[in-house]
Coordinates of C-alpha atoms and ligand atoms in Angstrom, one line a residue:
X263 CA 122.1 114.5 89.3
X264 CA 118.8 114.3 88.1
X265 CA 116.1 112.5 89.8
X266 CA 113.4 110.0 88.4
X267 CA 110.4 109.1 89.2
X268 CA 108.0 106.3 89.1
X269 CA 104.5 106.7 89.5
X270 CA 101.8 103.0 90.2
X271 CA 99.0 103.2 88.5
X272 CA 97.3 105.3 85.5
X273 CA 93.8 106.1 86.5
X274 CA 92.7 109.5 88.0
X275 CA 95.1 110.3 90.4
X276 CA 98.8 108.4 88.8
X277 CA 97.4 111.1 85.4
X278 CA 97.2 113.7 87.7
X279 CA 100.6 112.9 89.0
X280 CA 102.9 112.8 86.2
X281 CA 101.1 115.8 84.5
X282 CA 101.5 117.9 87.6
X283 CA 105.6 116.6 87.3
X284 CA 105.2 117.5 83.8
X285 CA 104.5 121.0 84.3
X286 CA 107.6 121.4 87.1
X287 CA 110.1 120.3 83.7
X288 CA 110.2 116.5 85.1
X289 CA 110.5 114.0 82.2
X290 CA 112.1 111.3 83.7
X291 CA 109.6 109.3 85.0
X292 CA 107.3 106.1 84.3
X293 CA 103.7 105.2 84.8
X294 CA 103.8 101.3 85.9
X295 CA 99.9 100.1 84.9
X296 CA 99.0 96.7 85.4
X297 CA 96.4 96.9 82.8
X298 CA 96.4 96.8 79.2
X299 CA 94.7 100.7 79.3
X300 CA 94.8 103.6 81.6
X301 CA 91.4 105.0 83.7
X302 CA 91.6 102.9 86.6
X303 CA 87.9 102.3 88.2
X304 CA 86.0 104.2 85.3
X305 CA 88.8 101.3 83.1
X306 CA 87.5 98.3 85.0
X307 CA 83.1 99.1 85.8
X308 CA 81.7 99.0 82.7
X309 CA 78.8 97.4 84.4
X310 CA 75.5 99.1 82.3
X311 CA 73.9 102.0 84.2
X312 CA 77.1 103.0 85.0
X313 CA 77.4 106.7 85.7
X314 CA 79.2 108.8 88.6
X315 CA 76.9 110.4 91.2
X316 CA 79.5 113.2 91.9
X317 CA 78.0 116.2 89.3
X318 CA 80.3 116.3 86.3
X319 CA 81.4 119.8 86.6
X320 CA 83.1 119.4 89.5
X321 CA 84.1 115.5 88.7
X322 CA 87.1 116.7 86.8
X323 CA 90.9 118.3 87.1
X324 CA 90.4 121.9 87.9
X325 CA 92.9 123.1 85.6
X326 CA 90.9 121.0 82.8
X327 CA 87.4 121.9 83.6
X328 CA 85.1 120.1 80.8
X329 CA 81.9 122.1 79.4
X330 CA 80.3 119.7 77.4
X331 CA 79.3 116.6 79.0
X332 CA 76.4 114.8 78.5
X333 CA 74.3 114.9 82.1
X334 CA 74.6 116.4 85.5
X335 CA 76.0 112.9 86.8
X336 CA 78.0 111.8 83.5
X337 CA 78.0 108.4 82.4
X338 CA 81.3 106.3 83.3
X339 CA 82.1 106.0 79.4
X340 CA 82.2 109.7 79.0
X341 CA 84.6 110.0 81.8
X342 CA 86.6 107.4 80.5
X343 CA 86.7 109.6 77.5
X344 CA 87.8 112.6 79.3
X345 CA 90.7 110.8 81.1
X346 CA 91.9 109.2 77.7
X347 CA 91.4 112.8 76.5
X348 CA 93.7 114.2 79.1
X349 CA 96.3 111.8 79.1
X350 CA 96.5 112.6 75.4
X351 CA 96.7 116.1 75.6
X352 CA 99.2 115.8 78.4
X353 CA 101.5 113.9 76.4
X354 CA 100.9 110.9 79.6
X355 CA 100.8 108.0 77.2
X356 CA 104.3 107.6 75.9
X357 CA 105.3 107.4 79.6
X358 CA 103.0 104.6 80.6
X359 CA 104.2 101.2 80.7
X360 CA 101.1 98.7 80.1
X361 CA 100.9 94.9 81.6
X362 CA 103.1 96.1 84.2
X363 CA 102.0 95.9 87.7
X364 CA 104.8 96.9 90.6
X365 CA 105.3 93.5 92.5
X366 CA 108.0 94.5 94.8
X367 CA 109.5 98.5 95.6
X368 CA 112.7 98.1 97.8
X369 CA 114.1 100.8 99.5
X370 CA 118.4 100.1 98.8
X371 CA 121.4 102.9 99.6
X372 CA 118.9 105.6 99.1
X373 CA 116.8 105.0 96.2
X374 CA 113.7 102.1 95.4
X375 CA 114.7 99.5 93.4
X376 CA 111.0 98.3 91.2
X377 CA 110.4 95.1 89.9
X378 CA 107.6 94.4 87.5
X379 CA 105.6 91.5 87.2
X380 CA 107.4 90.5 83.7
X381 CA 110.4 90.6 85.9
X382 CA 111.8 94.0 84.6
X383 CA 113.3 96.4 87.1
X384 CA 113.7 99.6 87.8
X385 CA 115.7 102.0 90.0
X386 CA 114.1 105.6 90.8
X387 CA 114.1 108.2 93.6
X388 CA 110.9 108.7 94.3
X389 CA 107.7 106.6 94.1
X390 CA 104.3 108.1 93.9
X391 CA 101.7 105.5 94.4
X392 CA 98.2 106.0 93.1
X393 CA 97.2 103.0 93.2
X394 CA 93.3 103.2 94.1
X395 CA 91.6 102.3 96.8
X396 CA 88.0 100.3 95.2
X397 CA 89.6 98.0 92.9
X398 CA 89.9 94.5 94.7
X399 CA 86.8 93.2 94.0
X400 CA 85.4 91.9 96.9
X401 CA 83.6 87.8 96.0
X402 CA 81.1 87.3 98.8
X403 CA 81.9 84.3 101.1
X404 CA 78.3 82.5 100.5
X405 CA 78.7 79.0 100.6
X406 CA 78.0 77.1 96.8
X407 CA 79.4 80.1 95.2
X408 CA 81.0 77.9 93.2
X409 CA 78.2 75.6 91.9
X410 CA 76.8 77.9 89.9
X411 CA 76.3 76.3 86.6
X412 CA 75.4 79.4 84.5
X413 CA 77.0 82.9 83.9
X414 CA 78.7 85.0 87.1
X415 CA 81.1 87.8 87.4
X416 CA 81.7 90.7 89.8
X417 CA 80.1 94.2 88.5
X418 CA 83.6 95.5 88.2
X419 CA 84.2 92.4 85.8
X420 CA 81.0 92.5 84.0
X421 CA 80.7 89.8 81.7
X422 CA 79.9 91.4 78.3
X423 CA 79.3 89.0 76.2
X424 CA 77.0 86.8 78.4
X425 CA 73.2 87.4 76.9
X426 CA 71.2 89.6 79.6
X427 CA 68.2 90.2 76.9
X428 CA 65.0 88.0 78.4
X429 CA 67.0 86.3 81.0
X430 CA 66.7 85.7 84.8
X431 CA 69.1 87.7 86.2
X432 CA 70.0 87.9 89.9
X433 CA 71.8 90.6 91.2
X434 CA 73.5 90.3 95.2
X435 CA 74.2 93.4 96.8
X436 CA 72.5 96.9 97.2
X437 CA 75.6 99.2 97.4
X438 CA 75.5 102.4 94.8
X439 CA 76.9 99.8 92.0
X440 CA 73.6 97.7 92.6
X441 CA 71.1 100.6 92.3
X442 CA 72.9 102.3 88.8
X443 CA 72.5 98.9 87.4
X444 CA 68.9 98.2 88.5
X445 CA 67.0 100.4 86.9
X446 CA 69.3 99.8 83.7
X447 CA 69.1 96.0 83.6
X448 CA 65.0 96.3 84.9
X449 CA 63.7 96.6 80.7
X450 CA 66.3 94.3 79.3
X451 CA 66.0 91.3 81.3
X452 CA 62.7 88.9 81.8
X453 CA 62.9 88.6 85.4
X454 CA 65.6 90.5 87.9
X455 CA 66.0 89.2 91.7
X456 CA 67.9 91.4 93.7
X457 CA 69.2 90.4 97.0
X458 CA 69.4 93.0 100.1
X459 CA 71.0 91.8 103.2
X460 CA 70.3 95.2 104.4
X461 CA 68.5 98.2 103.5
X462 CA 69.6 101.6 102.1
X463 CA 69.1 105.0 102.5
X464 CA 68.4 106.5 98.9
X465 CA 68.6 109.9 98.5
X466 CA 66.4 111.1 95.1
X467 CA 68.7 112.2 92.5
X468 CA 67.8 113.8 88.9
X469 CA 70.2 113.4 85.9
X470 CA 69.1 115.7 83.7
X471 CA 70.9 116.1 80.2
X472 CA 72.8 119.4 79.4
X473 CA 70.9 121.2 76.7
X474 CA 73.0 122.0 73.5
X475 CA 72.7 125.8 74.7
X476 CA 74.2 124.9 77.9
X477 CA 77.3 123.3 76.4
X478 CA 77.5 125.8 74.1
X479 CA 77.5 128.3 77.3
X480 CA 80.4 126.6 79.1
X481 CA 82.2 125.8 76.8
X482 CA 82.7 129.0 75.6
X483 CA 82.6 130.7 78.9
X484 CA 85.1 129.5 81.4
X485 CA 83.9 131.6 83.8
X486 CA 80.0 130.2 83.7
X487 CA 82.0 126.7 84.1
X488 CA 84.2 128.1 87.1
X489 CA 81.0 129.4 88.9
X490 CA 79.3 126.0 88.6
X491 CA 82.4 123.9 89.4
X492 CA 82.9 126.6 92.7
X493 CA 78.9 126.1 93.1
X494 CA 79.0 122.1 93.3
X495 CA 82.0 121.8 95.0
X496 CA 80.5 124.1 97.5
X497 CA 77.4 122.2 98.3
X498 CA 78.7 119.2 98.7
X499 CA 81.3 120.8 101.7
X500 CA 78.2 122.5 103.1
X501 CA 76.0 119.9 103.2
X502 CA 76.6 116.0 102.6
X503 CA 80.6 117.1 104.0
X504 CA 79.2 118.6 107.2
X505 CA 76.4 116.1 108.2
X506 CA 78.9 112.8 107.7
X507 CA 81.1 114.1 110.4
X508 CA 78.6 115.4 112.9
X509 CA 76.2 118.2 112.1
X510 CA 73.4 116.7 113.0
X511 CA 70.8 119.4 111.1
X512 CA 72.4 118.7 108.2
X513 CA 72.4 115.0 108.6
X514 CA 68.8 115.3 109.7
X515 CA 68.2 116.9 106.2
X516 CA 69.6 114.0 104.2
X517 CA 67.6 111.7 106.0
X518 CA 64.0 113.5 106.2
X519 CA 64.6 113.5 102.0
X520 CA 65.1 110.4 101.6
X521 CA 62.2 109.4 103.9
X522 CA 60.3 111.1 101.7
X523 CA 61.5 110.0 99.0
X524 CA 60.4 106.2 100.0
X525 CA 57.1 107.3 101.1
X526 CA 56.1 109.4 97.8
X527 CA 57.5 106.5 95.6
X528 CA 57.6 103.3 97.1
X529 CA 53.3 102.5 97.3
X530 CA 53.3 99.4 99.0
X531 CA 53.3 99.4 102.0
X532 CA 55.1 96.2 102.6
X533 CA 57.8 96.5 100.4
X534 CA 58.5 100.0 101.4
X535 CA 58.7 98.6 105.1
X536 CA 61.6 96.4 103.2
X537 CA 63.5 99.0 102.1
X538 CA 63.4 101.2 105.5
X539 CA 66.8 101.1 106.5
X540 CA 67.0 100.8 110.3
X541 CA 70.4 102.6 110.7
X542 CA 71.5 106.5 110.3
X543 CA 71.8 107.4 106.8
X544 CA 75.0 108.3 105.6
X545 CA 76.3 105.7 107.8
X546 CA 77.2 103.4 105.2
X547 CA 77.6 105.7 101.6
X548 CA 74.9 107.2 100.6
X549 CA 73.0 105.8 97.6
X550 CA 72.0 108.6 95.0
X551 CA 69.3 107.9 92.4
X552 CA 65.6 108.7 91.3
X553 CA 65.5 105.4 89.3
X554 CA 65.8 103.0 91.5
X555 CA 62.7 102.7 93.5
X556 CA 61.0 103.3 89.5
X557 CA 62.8 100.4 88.7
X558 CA 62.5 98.1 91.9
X559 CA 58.6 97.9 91.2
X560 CA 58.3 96.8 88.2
X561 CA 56.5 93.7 87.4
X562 CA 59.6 91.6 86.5
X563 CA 61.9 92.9 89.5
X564 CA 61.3 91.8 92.9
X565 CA 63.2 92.7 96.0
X566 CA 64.6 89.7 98.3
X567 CA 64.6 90.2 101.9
X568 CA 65.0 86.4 102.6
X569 CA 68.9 86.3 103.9
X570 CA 70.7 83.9 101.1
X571 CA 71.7 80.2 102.7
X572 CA 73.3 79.3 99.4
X573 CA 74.1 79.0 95.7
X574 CA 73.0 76.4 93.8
X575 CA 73.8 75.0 90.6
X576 CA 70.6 76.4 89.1
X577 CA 70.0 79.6 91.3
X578 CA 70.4 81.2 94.8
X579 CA 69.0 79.3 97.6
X580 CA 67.3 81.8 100.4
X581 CA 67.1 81.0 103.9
X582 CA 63.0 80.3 103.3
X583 CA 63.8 77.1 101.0
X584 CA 62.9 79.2 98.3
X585 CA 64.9 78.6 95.1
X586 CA 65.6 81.8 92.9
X587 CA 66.5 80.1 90.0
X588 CA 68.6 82.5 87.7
X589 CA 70.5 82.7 83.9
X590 CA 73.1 85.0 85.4
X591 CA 74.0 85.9 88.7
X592 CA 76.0 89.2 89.2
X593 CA 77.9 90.1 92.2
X594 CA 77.6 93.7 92.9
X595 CA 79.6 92.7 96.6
X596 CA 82.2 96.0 96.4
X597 CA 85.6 95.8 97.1
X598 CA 87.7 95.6 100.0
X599 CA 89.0 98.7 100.1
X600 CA 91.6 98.4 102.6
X601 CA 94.0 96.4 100.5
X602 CA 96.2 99.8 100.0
X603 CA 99.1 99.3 97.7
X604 CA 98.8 95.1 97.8
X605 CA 99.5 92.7 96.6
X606 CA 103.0 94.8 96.2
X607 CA 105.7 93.8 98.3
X608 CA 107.2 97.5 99.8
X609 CA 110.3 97.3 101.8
X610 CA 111.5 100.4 103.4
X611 CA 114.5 101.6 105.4
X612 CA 116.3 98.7 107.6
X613 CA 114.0 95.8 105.7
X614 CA 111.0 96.8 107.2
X615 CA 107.8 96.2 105.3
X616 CA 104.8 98.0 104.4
X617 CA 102.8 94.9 105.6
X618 CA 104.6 95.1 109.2
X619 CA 104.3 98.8 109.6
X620 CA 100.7 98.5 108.5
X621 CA 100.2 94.9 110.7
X622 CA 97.3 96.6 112.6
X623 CA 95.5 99.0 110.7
X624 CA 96.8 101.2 107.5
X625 CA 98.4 104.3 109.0
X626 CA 99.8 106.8 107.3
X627 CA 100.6 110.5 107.5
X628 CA 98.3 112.5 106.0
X629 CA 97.1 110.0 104.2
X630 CA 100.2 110.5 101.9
X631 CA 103.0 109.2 103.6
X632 CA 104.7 106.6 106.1
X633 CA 107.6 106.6 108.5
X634 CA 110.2 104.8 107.8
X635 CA 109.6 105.0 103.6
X636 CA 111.5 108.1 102.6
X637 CA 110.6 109.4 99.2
X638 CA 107.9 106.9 98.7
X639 CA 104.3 108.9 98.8
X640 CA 100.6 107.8 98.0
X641 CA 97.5 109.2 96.7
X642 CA 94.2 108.7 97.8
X643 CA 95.8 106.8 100.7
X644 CA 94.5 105.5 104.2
X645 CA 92.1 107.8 105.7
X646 CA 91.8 110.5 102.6
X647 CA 88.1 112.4 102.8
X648 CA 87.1 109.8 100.2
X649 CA 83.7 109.5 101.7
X650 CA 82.8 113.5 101.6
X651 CA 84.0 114.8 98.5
X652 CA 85.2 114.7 94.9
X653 CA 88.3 112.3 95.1
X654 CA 89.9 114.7 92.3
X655 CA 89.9 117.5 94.7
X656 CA 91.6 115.4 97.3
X657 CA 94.5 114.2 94.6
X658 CA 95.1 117.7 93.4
X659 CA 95.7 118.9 97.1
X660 CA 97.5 115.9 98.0
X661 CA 99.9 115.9 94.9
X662 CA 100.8 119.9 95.8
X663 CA 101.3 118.9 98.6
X664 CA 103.7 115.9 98.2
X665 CA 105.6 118.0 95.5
X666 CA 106.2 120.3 98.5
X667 CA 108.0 117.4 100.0
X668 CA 109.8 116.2 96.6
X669 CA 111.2 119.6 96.2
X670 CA 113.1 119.7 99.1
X671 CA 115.2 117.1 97.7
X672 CA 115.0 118.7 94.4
X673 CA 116.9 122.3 95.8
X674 CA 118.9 119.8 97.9
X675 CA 117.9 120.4 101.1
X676 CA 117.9 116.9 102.5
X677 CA 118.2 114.1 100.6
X678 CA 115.4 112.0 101.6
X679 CA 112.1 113.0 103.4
X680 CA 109.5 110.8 105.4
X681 CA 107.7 112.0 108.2
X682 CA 108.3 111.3 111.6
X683 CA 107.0 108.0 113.6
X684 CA 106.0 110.6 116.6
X685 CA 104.2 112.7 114.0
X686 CA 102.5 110.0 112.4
X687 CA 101.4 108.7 116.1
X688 CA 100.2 112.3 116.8
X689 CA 98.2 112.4 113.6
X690 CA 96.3 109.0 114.2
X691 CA 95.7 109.0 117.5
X692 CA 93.9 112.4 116.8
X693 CA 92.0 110.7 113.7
X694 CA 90.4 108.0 116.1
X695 CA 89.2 110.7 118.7
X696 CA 87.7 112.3 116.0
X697 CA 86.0 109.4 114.4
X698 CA 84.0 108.8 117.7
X699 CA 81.5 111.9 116.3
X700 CA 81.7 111.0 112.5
X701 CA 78.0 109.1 110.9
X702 CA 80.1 106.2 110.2
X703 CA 80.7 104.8 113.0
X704 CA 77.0 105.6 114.2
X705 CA 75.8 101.8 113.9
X706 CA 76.2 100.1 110.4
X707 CA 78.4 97.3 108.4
X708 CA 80.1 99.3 105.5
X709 CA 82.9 99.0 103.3
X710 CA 84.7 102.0 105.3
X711 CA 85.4 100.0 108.4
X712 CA 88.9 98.2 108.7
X713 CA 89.4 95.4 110.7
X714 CA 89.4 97.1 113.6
X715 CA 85.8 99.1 113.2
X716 CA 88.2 102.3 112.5
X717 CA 86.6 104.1 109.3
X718 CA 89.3 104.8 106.2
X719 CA 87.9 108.2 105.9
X720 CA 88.5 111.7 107.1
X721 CA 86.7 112.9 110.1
X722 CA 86.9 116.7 110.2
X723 CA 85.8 119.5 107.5
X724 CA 86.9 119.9 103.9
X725 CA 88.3 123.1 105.2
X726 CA 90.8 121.4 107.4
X727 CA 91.6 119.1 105.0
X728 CA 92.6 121.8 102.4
X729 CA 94.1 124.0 104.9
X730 CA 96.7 121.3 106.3
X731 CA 97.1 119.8 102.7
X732 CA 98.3 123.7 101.9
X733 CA 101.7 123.6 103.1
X734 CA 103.4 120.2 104.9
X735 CA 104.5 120.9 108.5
X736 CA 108.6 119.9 108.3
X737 CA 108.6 119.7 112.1
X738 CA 106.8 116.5 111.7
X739 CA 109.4 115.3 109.0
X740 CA 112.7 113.5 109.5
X741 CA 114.4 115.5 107.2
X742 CA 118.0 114.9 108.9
X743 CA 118.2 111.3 109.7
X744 CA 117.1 110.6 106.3
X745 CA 119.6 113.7 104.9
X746 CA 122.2 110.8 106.6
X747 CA 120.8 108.0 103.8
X748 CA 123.3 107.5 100.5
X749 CA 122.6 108.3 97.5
Ligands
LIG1090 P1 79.3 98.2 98.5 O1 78.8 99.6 98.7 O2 80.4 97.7 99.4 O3 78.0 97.3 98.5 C1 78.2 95.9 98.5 C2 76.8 95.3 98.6 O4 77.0 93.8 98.6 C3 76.2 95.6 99.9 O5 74.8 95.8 99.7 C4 76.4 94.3 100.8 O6 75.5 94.1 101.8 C5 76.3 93.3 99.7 N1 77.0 92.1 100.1 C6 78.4 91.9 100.3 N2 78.6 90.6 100.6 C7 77.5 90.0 100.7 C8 77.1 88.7 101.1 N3 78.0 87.8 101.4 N4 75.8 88.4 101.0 C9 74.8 89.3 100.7 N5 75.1 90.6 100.4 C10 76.4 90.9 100.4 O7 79.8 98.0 97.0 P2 79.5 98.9 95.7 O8 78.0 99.0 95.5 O9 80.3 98.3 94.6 O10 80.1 100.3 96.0 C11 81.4 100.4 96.5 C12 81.8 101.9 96.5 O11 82.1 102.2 95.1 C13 80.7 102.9 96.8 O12 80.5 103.0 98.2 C14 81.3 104.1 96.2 O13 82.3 104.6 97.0 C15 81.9 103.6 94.9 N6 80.9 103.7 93.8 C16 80.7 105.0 93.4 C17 79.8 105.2 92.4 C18 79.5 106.6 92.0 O14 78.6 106.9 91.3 N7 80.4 107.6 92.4 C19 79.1 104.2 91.9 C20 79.3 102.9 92.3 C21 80.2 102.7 93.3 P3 75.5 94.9 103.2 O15 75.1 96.3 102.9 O16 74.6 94.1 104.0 O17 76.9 94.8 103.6

């Protein structure tokens, strides 16, 4: 009997997914999007200055390497483009089902039973989630929030058609979404405030534009494009990938640049004093630009150190007395990135669900899978290298990988697969050790700590990574007891 699939989500990684089941013959399988479009983060921040500091060449499917784009660090329009692109070419589309978000996945006599939101249900045997990790946006708990009287929204929600042209805009927040829309807001808007509660580490970042001879180049030789997607791909495992988890010259490198790059163009003294971070940098993620600090001194931008008390009906409130008044206040606050896979209710073998297994911390194997959920897989999940490289890179291994998994129910070799709870224990217990050497636990608040100050990221080399994502281990898997599961 055939099997079918479903696959959560249609940004990056869910395209990714069904193309790659695509090219193994499988038709039989649905996209479940909760949105009216596919894209996923590049789909919901359309905030202005919006770009992705990851170089372009290498910020793409490898097997769909894209010659012509615009800049170094592409605009997040243009990548929206390319995704649409893909998913056209792909034939993606007529699998996708819009305004449908998974609320519930039930594991019953061997397969998962799906509801939607609208209700409608679905029975497959296998679930592939790529569901995302940045894409609860995170509201800041600062008392007043609510009294606002004028324009707010969350950059991932940015309000459009609210005026921004000779306003007062605030911005809260000083993560990378804050500094791409700085410098992009700074000429458009009579007076920006931005509030830091703490200081970054900016690393100095040019964007320059491909020449029309250059796009000529790579688009007509794959090879040229090849050497500079294995060329960018490759500095970021030899440097930024090496100094997060421990290599201290390296590290040291990243932070003597952006020293510099504060003292040659910050000028005053007091404001550059401001904007010293007093933490390692790369501790929290690394802010990437050469337009912010341009941007932060103009005459209508000013930098607030003052922590915030509260919001006001007419402006943000600092702990000074000062009032801020404002037009429109964005919140540039992030996104809790450990809501993995919620709000969706998952219940796996015996009843057991997702929320239980993950009651302390999200803990999975390999980032890809979970005991007791046979046949249900993730990408981009709990502790993927999301912090060191491309997150494209990291899906294409992990979906080889997981079709490892699915094909050994495919040739009929068991009939379910999820790995073992020993296995999982093994793997992270040895994660936490390893975490004790990484940057990001080296002293900072950041969105990549859980609950329990354990960072959601990888903590060993890209190398690893791609060398244990190369072929899955089935001593860690139970393969029999879940051979015993009906079908
Ligand atoms: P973020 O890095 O989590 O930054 C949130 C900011 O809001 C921080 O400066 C934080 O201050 C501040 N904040 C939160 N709550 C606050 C409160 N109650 N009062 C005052 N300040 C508050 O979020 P983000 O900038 O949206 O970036 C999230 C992630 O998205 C990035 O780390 C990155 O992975 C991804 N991203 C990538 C790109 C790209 O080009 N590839 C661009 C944008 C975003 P503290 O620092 O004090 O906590």
């Amino acid at each position: 009997m055939s099997k079918r699939f479903a696959i959560i989500g249609a940004g990056m990684s869910g395209i990714l997914a069904a193309i790659k089941l695509k090219q193994r013959g499988i038709e039989d399988f649905t996209i479940y999007e909760k949105a009216s479009r596919l894209g996923g983060t590049w789909r919901d921040n359309t905030y202005p200055g919006l770009s992705c500091d990851v170089p372009s060449h290498v910020y793409a499917y490898s097997f769909e390497l894209k010659g012509d784009w615009t800049r170094r660090f592409s605009p997040g329009a243009e990548i929206q483009r390319y995704f649409e692109g893909v998913a056209e070419k792909y034939g993606i589309e007529r699998h996708i089902r819009y305004n449908s978000e998974i609320t519930r996945a039930e594991h019953v006599d061997g397969r998962w039973r799906l509801r939607t939101s609208s209700r409608a249900t679905d029975t497959v045997d296998f679930v592939i989630a790529a569901t995302g990790v940045l894409h609860h946006p995170a509201m800041p708990d600062i008392p007043g929030l609510a009294d606002f009287k004028g324009p707010k929204f969350h950059s991932a929600r940015w309000g459009h058609a609210v005026p921004i042209h000779g306003k007062r805009v605030g911005i809260i927040g000083t993560g990378s979404t804050a500094i791409q829309i700085v410098p992009a807001l700074a000429d458009r808007v009579a007076k920006l405030s931005l509030f830091q509660r703490t200081a970054q580490w900016v690393l100095p970042l040019a964007n320059p534009f491909y020449s029309a001879e250059e796009k000529a180049m790579f688009r007509e030789s794959p090879e040229r494009l090849q050497q500079s997607y294995d060329f960018w791909s490759q500095r970021f495992v030899d440097t930024f990938a090496r100094a997060v988890i421990g290599n201290q010259d390296e590290l040291q490198k990243i932070e003597d640049a952006c020293r510099l790059n504060l003292e040659e163009n910050v000028h005053d003294p007091e404001l550059r004093w401001r904007l010293t971070p007093n933490y390692r940098a790369a501790c929290k993620r690394l802010i990437m630009s050469d337009e912010f600090y341009p941007a932060l001194q103009k005459p209508n931008v000013e930098l607030v150190t003052e922590g915030i008390d509260r919001i006001e009906a007419t402006g943000v409130r600092t702990k000074d007395g000062a009032l801020h008044v404002l037009d429109v206040l964005v919140l540039a606050t992030g996104f809790d990135g450990h809501a993995f896979l919620r709000p969706m209710e998952v219940l796996g073998e015996g009843g057991r669900t997702l929320a239980e297994a993950w009651s302390e911390a999200n803990e999975a194997y390999r980032s890809v899978a979970v005991p007791g959920f046979p046949n249900f897989f993730m990408l981009v999940g709990p502790n993927s290298p999301i912090g060191n490289f491309s997150v494209i890179m990291i899906s294409e291994l992990q979906i080889d990988y997981i079709l490892q998994l699915v094909d050994l129910v495919l040739e009929g070799r068991c009939r379910a697969v999820a790995p073992s709870a020993a296995a999982a224990r093994r793997f992270n217990d040895a994660l936490h050790e390893a975490m004790k050497g990484t940057v990001w636990v080296s002293g900072c608040r950041s969105w990549y700590l859980d609950r329990n100050g354990n960072p959601a990221l990888w903590p060993w080399s890209f190398d690893r990574f791609r060398a244990e994502m190369q072929k899955p281990d089935l001593a860690d898997f139970d393969l029999a007891s879940a051979a015993t599961t009906q079908v």
